[in-house]
Short mmCIF file of C-alpha atoms and ligand atoms in Angstrom, two decimals:
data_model
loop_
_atom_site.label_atom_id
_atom_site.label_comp_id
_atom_site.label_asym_id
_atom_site.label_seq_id
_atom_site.Cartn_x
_atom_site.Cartn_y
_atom_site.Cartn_z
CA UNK A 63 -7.42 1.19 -14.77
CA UNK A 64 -10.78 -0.29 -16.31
CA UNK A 65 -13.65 1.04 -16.97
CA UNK A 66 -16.83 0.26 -16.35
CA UNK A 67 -16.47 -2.21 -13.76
CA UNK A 68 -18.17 -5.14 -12.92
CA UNK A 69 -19.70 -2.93 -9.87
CA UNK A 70 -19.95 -2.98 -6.44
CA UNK A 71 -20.56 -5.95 -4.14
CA UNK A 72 -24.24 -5.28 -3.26
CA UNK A 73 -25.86 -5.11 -0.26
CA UNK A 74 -22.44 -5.84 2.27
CA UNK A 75 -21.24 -3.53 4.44
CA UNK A 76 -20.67 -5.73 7.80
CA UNK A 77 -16.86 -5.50 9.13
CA UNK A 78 -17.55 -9.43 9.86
CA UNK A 79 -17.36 -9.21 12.72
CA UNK A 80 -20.60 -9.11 16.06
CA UNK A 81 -21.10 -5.56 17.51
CA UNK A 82 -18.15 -4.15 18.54
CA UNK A 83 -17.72 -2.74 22.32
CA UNK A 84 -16.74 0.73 23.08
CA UNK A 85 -13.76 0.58 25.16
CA UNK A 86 -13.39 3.47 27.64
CA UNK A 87 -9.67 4.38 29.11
CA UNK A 88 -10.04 3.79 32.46
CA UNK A 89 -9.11 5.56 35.82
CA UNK A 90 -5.24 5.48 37.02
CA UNK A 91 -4.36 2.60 39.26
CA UNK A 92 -0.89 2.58 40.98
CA UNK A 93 2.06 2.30 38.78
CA UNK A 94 2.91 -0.41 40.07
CA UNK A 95 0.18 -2.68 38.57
CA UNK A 96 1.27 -2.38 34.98
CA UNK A 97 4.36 -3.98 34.29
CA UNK A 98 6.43 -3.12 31.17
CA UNK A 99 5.87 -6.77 29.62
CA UNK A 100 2.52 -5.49 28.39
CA UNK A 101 4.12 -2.94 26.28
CA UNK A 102 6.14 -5.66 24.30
CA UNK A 103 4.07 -5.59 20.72
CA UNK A 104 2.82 -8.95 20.25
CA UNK A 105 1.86 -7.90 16.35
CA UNK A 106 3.82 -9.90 13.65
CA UNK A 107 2.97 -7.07 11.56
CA UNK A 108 4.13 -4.46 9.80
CA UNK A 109 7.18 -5.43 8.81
CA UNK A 110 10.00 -5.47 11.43
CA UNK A 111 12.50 -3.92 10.06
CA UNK A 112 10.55 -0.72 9.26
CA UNK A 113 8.95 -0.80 12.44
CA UNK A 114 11.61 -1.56 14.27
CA UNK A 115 13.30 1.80 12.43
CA UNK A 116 10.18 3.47 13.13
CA UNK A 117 10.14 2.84 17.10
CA UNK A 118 13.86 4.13 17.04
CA UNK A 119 12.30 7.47 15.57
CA UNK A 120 9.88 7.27 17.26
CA UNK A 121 12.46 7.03 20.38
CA UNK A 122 14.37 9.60 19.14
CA UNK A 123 16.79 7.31 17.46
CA UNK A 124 17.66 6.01 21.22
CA UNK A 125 17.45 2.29 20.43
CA UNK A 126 18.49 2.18 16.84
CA UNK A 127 21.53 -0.63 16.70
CA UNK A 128 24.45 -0.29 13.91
CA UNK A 129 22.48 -2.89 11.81
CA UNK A 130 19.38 -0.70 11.52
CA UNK A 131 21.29 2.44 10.83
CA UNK A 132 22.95 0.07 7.77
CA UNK A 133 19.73 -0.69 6.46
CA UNK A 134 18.76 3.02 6.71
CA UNK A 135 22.13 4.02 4.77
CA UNK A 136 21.60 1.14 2.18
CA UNK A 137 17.95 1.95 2.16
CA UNK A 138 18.69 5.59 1.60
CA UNK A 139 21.10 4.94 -1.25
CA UNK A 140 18.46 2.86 -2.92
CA UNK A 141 15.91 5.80 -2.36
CA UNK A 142 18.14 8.21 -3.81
CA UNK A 143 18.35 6.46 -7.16
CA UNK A 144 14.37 7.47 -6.93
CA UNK A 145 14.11 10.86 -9.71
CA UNK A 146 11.61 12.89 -11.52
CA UNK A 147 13.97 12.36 -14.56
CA UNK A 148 13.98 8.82 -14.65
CA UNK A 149 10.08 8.39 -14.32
CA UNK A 150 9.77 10.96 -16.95
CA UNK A 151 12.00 9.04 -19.52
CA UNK A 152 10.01 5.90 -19.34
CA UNK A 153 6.65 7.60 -19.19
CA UNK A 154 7.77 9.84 -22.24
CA UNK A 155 9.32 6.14 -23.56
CA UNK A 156 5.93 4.47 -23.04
CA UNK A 157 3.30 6.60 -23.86
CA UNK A 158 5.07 8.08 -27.51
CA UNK A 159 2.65 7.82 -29.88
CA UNK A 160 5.22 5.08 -31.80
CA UNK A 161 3.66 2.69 -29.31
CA UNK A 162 -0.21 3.33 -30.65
CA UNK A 163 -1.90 3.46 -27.35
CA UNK A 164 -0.46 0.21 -26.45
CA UNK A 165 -3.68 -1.91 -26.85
CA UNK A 166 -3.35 -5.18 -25.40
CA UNK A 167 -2.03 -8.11 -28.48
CA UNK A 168 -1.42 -5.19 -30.85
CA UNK A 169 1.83 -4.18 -32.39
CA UNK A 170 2.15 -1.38 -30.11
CA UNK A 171 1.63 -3.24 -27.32
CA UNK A 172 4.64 -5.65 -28.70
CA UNK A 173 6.19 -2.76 -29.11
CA UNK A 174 5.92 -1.17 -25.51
CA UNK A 175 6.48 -5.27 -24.14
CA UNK A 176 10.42 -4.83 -25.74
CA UNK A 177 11.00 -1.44 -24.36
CA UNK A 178 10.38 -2.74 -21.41
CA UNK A 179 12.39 -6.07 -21.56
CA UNK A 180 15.03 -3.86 -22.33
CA UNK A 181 15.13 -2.09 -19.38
CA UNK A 182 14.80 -5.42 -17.44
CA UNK A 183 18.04 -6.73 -19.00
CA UNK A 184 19.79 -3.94 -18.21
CA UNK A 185 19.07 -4.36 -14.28
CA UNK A 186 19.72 -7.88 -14.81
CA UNK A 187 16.13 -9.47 -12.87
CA UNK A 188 15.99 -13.05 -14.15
CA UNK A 189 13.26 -14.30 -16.26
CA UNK A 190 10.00 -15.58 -14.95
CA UNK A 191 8.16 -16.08 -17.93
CA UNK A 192 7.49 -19.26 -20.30
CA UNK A 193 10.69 -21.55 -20.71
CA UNK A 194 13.18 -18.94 -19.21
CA UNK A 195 12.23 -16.16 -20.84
CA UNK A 196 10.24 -13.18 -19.86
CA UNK A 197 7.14 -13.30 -21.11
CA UNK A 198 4.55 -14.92 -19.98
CA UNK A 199 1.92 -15.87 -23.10
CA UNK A 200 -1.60 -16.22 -23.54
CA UNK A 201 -5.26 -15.07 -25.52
CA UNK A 202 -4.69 -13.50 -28.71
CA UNK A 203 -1.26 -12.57 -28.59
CA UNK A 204 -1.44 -11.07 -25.35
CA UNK A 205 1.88 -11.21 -22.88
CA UNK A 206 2.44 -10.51 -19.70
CA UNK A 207 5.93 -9.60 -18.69
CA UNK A 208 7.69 -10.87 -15.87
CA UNK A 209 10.97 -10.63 -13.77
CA UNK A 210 12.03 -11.71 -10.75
CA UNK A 211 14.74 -10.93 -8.06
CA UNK A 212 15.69 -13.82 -6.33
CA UNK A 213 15.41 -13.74 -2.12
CA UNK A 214 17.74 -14.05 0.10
CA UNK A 215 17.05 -16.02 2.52
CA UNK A 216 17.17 -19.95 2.08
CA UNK A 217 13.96 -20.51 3.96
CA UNK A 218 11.44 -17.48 2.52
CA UNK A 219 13.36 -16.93 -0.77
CA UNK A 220 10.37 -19.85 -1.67
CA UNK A 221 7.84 -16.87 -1.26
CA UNK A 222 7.13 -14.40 -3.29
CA UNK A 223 6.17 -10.68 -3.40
CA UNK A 224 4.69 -9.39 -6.58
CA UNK A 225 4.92 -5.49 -7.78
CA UNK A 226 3.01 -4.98 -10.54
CA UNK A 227 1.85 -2.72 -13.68
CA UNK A 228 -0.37 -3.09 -16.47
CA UNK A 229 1.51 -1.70 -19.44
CA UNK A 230 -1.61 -2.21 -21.91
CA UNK A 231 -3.84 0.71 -22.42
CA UNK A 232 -6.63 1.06 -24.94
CA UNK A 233 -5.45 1.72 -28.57
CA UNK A 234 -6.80 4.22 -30.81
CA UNK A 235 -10.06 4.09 -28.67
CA UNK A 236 -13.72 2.97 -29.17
CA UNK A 237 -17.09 3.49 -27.65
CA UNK A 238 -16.49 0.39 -25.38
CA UNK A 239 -12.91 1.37 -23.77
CA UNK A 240 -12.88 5.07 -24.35
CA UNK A 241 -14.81 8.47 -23.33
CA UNK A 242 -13.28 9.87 -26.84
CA UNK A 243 -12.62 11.14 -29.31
CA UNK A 244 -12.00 7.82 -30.73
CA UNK A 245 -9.57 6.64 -33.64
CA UNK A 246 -7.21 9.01 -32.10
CA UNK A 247 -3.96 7.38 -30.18
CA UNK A 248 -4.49 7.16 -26.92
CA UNK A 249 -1.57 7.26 -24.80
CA UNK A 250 -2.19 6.12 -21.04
CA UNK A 251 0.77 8.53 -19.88
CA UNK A 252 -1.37 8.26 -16.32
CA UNK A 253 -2.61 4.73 -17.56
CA UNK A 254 -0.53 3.34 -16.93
CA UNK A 255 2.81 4.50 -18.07
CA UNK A 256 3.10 5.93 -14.93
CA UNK A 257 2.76 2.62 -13.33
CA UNK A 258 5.26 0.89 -15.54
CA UNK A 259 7.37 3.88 -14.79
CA UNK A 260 7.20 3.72 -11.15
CA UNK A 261 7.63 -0.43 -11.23
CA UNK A 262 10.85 0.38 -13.24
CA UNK A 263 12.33 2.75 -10.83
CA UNK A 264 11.92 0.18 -7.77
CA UNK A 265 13.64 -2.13 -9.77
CA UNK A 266 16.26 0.52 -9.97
CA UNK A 267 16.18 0.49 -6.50
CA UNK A 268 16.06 -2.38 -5.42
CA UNK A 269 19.59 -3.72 -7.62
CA UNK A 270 21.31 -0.56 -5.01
CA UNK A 271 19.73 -2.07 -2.09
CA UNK A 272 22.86 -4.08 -1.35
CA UNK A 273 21.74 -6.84 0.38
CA UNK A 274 18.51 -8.76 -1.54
CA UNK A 275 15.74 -9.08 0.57
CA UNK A 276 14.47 -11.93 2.37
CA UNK A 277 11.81 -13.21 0.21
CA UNK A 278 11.67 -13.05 -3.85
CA UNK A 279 10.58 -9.72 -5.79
CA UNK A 280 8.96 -10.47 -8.75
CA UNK A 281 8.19 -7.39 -11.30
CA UNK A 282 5.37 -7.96 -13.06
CA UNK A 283 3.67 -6.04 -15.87
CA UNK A 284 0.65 -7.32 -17.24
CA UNK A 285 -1.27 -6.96 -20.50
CA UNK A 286 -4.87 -6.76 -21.31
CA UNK A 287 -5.93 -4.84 -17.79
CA UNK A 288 -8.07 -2.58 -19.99
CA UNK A 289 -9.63 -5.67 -21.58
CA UNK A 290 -10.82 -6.78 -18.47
CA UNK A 291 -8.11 -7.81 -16.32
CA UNK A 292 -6.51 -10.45 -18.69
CA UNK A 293 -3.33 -10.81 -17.83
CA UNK A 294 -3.80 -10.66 -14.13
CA UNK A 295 -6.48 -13.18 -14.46
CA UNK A 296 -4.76 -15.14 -16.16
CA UNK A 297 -1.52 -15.44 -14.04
CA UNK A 298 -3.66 -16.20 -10.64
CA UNK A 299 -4.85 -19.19 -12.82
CA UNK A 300 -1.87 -20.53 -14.79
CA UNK A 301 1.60 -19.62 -13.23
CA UNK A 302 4.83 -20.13 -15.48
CA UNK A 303 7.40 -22.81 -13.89
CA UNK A 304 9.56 -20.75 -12.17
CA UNK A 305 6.88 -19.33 -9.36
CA UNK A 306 4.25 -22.10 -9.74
CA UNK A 307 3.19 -23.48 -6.87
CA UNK A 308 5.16 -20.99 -4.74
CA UNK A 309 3.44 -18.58 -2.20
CA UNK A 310 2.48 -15.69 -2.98
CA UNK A 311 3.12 -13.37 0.43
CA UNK A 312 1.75 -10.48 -0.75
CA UNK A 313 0.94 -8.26 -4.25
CA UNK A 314 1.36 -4.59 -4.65
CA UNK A 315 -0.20 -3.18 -7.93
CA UNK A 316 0.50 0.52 -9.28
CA UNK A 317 -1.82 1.77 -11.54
CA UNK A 318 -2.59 6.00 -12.63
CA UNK A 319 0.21 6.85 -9.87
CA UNK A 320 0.88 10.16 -12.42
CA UNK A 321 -1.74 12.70 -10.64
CA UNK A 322 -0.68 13.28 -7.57
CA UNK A 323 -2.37 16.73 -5.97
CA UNK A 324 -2.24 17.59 -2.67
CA UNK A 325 0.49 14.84 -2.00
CA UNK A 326 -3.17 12.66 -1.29
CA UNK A 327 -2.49 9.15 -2.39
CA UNK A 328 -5.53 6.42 -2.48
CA UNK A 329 -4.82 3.19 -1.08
CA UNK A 330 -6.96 0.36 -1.82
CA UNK A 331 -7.01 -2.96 -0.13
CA UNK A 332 -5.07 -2.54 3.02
CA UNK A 333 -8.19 -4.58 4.65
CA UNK A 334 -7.55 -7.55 2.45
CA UNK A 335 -4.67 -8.71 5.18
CA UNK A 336 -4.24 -8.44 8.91
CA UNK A 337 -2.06 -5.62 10.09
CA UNK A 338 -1.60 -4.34 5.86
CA UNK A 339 -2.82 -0.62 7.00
CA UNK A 340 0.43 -0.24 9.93
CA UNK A 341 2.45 -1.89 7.26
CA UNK A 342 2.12 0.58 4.70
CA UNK A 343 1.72 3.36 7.35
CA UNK A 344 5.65 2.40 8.50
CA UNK A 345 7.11 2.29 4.87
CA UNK A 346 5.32 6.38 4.68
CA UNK A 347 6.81 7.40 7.92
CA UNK A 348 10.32 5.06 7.64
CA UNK A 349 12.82 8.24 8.82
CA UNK A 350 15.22 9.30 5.70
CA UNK A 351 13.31 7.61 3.56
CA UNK A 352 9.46 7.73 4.10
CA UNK A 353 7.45 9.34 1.55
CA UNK A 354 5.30 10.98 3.87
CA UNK A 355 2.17 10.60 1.84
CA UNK A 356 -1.41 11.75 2.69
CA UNK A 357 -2.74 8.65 2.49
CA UNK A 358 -6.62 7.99 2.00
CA UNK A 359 -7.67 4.58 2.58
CA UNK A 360 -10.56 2.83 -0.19
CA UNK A 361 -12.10 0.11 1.09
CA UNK A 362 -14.42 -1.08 -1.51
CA UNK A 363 -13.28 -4.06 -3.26
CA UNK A 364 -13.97 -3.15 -7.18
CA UNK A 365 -13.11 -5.37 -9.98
CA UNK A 366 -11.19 -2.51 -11.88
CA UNK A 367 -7.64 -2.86 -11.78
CA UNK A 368 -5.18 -5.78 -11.23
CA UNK A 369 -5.48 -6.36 -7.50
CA UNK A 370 -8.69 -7.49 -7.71
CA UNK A 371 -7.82 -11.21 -9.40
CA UNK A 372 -5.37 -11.66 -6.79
CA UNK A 373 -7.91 -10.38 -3.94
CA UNK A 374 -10.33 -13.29 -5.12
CA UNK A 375 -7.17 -15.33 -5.66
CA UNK A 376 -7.26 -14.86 -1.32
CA UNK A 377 -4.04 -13.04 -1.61
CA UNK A 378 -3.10 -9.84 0.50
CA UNK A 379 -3.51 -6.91 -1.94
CA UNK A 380 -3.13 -3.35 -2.07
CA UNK A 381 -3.00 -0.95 -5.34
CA UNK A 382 -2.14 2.63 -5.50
CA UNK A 383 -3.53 5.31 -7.00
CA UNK A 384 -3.77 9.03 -7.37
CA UNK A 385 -7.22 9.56 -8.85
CA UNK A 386 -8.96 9.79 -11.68
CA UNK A 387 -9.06 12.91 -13.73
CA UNK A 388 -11.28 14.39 -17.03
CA UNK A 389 -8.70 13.69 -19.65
CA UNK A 390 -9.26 9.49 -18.27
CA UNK A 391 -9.69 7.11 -21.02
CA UNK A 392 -9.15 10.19 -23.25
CA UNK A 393 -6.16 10.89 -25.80
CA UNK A 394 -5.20 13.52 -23.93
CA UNK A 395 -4.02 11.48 -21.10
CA UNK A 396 -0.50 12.56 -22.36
CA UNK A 397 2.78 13.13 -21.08
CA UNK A 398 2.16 17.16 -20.43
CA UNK A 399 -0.07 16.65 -17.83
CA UNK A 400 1.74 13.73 -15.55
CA UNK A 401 2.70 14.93 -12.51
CA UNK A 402 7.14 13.28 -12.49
CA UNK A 403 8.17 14.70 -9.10
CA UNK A 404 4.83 13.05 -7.57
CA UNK A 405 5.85 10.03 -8.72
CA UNK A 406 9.12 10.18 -6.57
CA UNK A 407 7.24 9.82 -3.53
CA UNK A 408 5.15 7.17 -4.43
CA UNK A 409 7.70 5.15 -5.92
CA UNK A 410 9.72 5.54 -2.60
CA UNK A 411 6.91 4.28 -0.66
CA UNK A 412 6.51 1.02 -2.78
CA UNK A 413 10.17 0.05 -2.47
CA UNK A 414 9.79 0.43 1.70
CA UNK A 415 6.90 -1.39 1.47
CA UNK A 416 8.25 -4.12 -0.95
CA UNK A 417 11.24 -4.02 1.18
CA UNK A 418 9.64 -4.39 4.26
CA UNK A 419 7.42 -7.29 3.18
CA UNK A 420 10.11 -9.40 2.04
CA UNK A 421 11.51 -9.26 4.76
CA UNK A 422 9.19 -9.92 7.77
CA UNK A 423 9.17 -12.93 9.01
CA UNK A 424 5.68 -13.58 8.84
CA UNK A 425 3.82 -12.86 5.90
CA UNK A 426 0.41 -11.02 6.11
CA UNK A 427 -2.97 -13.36 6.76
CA UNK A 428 -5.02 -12.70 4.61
CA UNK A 429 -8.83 -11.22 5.73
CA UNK A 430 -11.99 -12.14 3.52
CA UNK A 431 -14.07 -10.07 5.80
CA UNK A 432 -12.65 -7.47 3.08
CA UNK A 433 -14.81 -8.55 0.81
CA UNK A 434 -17.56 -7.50 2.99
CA UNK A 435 -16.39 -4.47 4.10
CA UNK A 436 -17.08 -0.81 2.40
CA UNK A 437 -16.45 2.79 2.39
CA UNK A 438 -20.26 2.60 4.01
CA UNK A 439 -18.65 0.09 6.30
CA UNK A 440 -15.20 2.51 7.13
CA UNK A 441 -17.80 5.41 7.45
CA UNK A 442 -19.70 3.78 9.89
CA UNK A 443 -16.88 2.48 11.98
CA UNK A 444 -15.12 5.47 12.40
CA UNK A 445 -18.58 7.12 13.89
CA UNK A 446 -19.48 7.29 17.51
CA UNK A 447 -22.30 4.97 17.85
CA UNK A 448 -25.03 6.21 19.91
CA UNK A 449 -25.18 5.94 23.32
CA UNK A 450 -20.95 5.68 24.00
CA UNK A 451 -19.66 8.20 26.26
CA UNK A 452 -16.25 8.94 27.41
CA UNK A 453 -15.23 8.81 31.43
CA UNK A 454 -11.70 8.39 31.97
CA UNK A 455 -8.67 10.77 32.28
CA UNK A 456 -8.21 11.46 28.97
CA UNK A 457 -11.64 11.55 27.44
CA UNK A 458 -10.79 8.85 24.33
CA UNK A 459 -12.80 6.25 23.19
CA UNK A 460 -11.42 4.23 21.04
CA UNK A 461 -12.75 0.76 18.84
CA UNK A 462 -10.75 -2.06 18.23
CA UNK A 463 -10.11 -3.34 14.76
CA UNK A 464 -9.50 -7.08 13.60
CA UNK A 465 -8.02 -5.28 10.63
CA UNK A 466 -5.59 -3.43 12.92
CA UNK A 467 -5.62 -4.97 16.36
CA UNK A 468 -2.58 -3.06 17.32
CA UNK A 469 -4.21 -0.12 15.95
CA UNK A 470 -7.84 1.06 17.62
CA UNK A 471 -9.29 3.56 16.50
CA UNK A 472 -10.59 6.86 17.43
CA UNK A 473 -14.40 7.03 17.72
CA UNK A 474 -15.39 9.78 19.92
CA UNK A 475 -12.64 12.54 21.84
CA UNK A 476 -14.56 14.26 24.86
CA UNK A 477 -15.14 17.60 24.94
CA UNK A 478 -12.88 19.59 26.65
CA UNK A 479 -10.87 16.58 27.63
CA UNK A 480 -6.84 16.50 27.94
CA UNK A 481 -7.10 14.38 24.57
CA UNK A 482 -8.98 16.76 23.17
CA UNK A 483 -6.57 19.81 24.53
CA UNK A 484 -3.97 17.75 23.40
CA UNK A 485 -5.35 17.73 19.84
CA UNK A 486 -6.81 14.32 19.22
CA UNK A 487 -9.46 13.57 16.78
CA UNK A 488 -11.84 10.71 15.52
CA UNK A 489 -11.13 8.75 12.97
CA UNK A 490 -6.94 8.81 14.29
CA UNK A 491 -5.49 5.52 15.04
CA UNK A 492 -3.14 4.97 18.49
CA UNK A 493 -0.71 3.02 17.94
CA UNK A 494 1.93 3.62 20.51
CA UNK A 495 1.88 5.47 24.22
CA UNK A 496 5.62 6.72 25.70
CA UNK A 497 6.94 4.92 23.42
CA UNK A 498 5.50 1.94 23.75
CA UNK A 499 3.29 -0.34 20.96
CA UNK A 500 1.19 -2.72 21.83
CA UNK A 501 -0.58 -5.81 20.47
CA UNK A 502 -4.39 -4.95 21.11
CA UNK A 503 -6.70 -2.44 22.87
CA UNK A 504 -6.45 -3.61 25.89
CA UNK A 505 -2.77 -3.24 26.10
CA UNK A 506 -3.36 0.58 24.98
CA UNK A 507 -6.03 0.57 27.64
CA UNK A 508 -3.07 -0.45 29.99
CA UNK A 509 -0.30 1.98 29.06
CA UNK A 510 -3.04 4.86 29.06
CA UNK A 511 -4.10 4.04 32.75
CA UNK A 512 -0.62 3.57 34.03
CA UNK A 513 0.51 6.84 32.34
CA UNK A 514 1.30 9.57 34.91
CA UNK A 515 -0.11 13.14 34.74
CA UNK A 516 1.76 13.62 31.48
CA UNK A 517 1.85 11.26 28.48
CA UNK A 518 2.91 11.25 25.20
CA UNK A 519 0.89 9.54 22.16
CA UNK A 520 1.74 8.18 18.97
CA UNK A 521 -1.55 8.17 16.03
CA UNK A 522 -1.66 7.63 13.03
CA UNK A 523 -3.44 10.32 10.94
CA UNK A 524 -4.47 9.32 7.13
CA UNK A 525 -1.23 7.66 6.78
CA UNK A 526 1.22 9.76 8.94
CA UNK A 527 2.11 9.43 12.50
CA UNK A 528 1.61 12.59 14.30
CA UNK A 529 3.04 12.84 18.22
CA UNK A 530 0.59 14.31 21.09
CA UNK A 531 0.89 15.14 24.26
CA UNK A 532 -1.86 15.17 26.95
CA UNK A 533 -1.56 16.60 30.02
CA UNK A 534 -3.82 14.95 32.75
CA UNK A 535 -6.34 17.71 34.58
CA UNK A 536 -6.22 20.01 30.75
CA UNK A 537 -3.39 21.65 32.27
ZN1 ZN B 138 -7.45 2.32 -17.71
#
């Protein structure tokens, strides 16, 4: 991750959208006026396979066909190969002090590049570097490092979805990169061996997986993030042959994914694309295999990591990340203190989600009313603006989101209410009633009012679907 960053957008904090209206759930009409077409999701994302494995858990594996329950088994197999160990060999490999802190165009950052080449060749990814090789070269020696894994189908194989790692990390340390001591080695175990670690292991993964998915996988690991980005720069601007000119469906970037406390997980960008938020929300609650992360949404766009070149680069981009911590930029980000079996979980919920992008059929639009949004924007979003009030059976009002249409959220539960009985809160997100999604708010709006006395809800709660049950009357 870099330091001192080029800071935040200033004065923007509008979702980009006019005012948004306060939807109320309305009274019960007959049954009969609410057909079961409405109920049909009209949402291209998240991914289909993952949500169509999440609506069969979420159905009590009713509906799930023989295919799905393949995927699942393949998927599972794949997830298994996810462990502590492994993540804890490459971090150990990465961040021995043989590799000098890795600084970006140095000799230990040569180094570090062949370790990981070697593991590369091993899972046999083919090059996507300059003239068939891996690496990618460019400033003073700097090279990025790049792999790919070839799609499967003949149509969206063209497309490509990037997972990414900066393997550079700042040397021996100076006033400029480091909060000291300096002239010490400094080796990034968090950052971002941890990264490269956790890109590694999906790449384990995704050689198990069977069946390649749909679109093309391309690992990358870039150099000269600490530098300011450089390598992630400088493939948005100059791609080698062998994904130039190709579109780029989406771009998932680890970096510090060592810390993780409380199983909380930060998630950055998920506004930067339509419908990004349910798609990593189904990879964390896929059954058998979802990580089941606490998972707390950023959405200020910073220009501190790799995502951000790609963001500009109006490409849907999320990066993970589990905080910073005091030993940051420090020597004693070392191996001791990285977290191996939170890595696990993290790792498993970047191969669903890599998974699961490659292989929808659509890939994700891409929103630039991101780069106008905010925490101060999210904050103010998920408050009760003054002068809403809740009528209605249930007591919920909810918002829509263009960032979520299928997806409103939770602004204000009525006191008292059978929402509120049932244990609802603000700031949850519905996304499906008795089982059934649906594409906007108003189809929610529909399957609440044609609910009988009973119903069942499905939110999503800072990354994990939770199932409530109101009963109409607070009975
Ligand atoms: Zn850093």
């Amino acid at each position: 991750m870099l330091d001192s960053p080029g800071g935040p957008p200033t004065g923007m904090c509008h979702v980009g959208q006019r005012s948004q209206s306060i939807i109320l759930d309305g009274e019960p009409p007959s049954r009969k006026e609410v057909g079961h077409g409405m109920a049909r999701s009209t949402s291209r994302f998240p991914p289909r396979p993952l949500r169509r494995l999440l609506i069969a858990w979420a159905m009590s594996a009713a509906t799930a066909t023989e295919v799905e329950s393949r995927a699942t088994e393949l998927l599972a197999a794949a997830v298994n190969s996810i462990s502590p160990n492994d993540a804890a060999r490459h971090v150990a490999a990465l961040a021995d002090d043989a590799f000098e802190g890795r600084e970006g165009g140095s000799r230990g950052g040569r180094a570090a590049a062949a370790y990981i080449i070697e593991q590369i060749e091993t899972l046999g990814f083919e090059p996507a570097g300059d003239g068939g090789s891996y690496l990618q070269s460019f400033g003073a020696g700097h090279r990025n490092i790049l792999a790919m894994l070839p799609g499967s189908d003949p149509e969206l194989a063209r497309e490509i979805v990037i997972v990414g790692a900066h393997y550079d990390h700042v040397g021996y340390g100076k006033a400029g990169n480091s909060f000291g001591p300096f002239g010490f080695v400094h080796n990034g175990a968090d950052d971002n061996a941890s990264g490269v670690a956790g890109v590694i292991e999906v790449m384990e993964s995704l050689v198990l997986l069977g069946e390649r998915p749909r679109r093309t996988i391309l690992v990358a690991f870039w150099d000269g993030e600490e530098q300011g980005l450089l390598g992630s720069r400088h493939f948005v601007r100059v791609r080698p042959a062998a994904v130039a000119g190709r579109p780029i469906a989406f771009c998932l970037n680890l970096d510090m994914i060592g810390r993780l406390r409380n199983e909380r997980l930060i998630v950055y960008g998920a506004r930067t694309g339509v419908e990004l938020r349910s798609a990593i929300v189904a990879a964390n609650n896929a059954p058998g295999t979802g990580a089941s992360l606490d998972l707390s949404f950023d959405w200020d766009v910073l220009e501190d990591s790799d995502h951000h070149p790609f963001i500009m680069g109006r490409i849907p981009t999320m990066m993970l990340h589990t905080g910073l911590h005091d030993q940051y930029h420090r020597p004693s980000d070392d191996v001791n203190l990285v977290n191996f079996v939170g890595i696990a979980p993290v790792v498993r919920l970047t191969l669903a989600l890599a998974v699961g992008m490659a292989d929808a059929p659509q890939r994700p639009v891409f929103r630039a009313a991101a780069l106008a949004e905010s925490n101060a924007t999210k904050r103010r979003l998920e408050t009760r603006p003054p002068g809403g009030s809740s009528r209605g059976r249930w007591g919920i009002v909810t918002r829509p989101d263009p960032g979520e249409p299928a997806a409103p959220l939770v602004v204000n539960v009525a006191h008292g209410s059978p929402a509120q009985v049932g244990g609802l809160r603000a700031g949850d997100r519905l996304v499906a009633v008795d089982g059934h999604t649906f594409g906007d708010q108003t189809g929610m709006v529909a399957l609440l009012t044609a609910a009988g006395d009973e119903c069942r809800v499905e939110v999503e709660r800072r990354g994990r679907l939770v199932e409530l049950e109101f009963r109409a009357g607070g009975r």
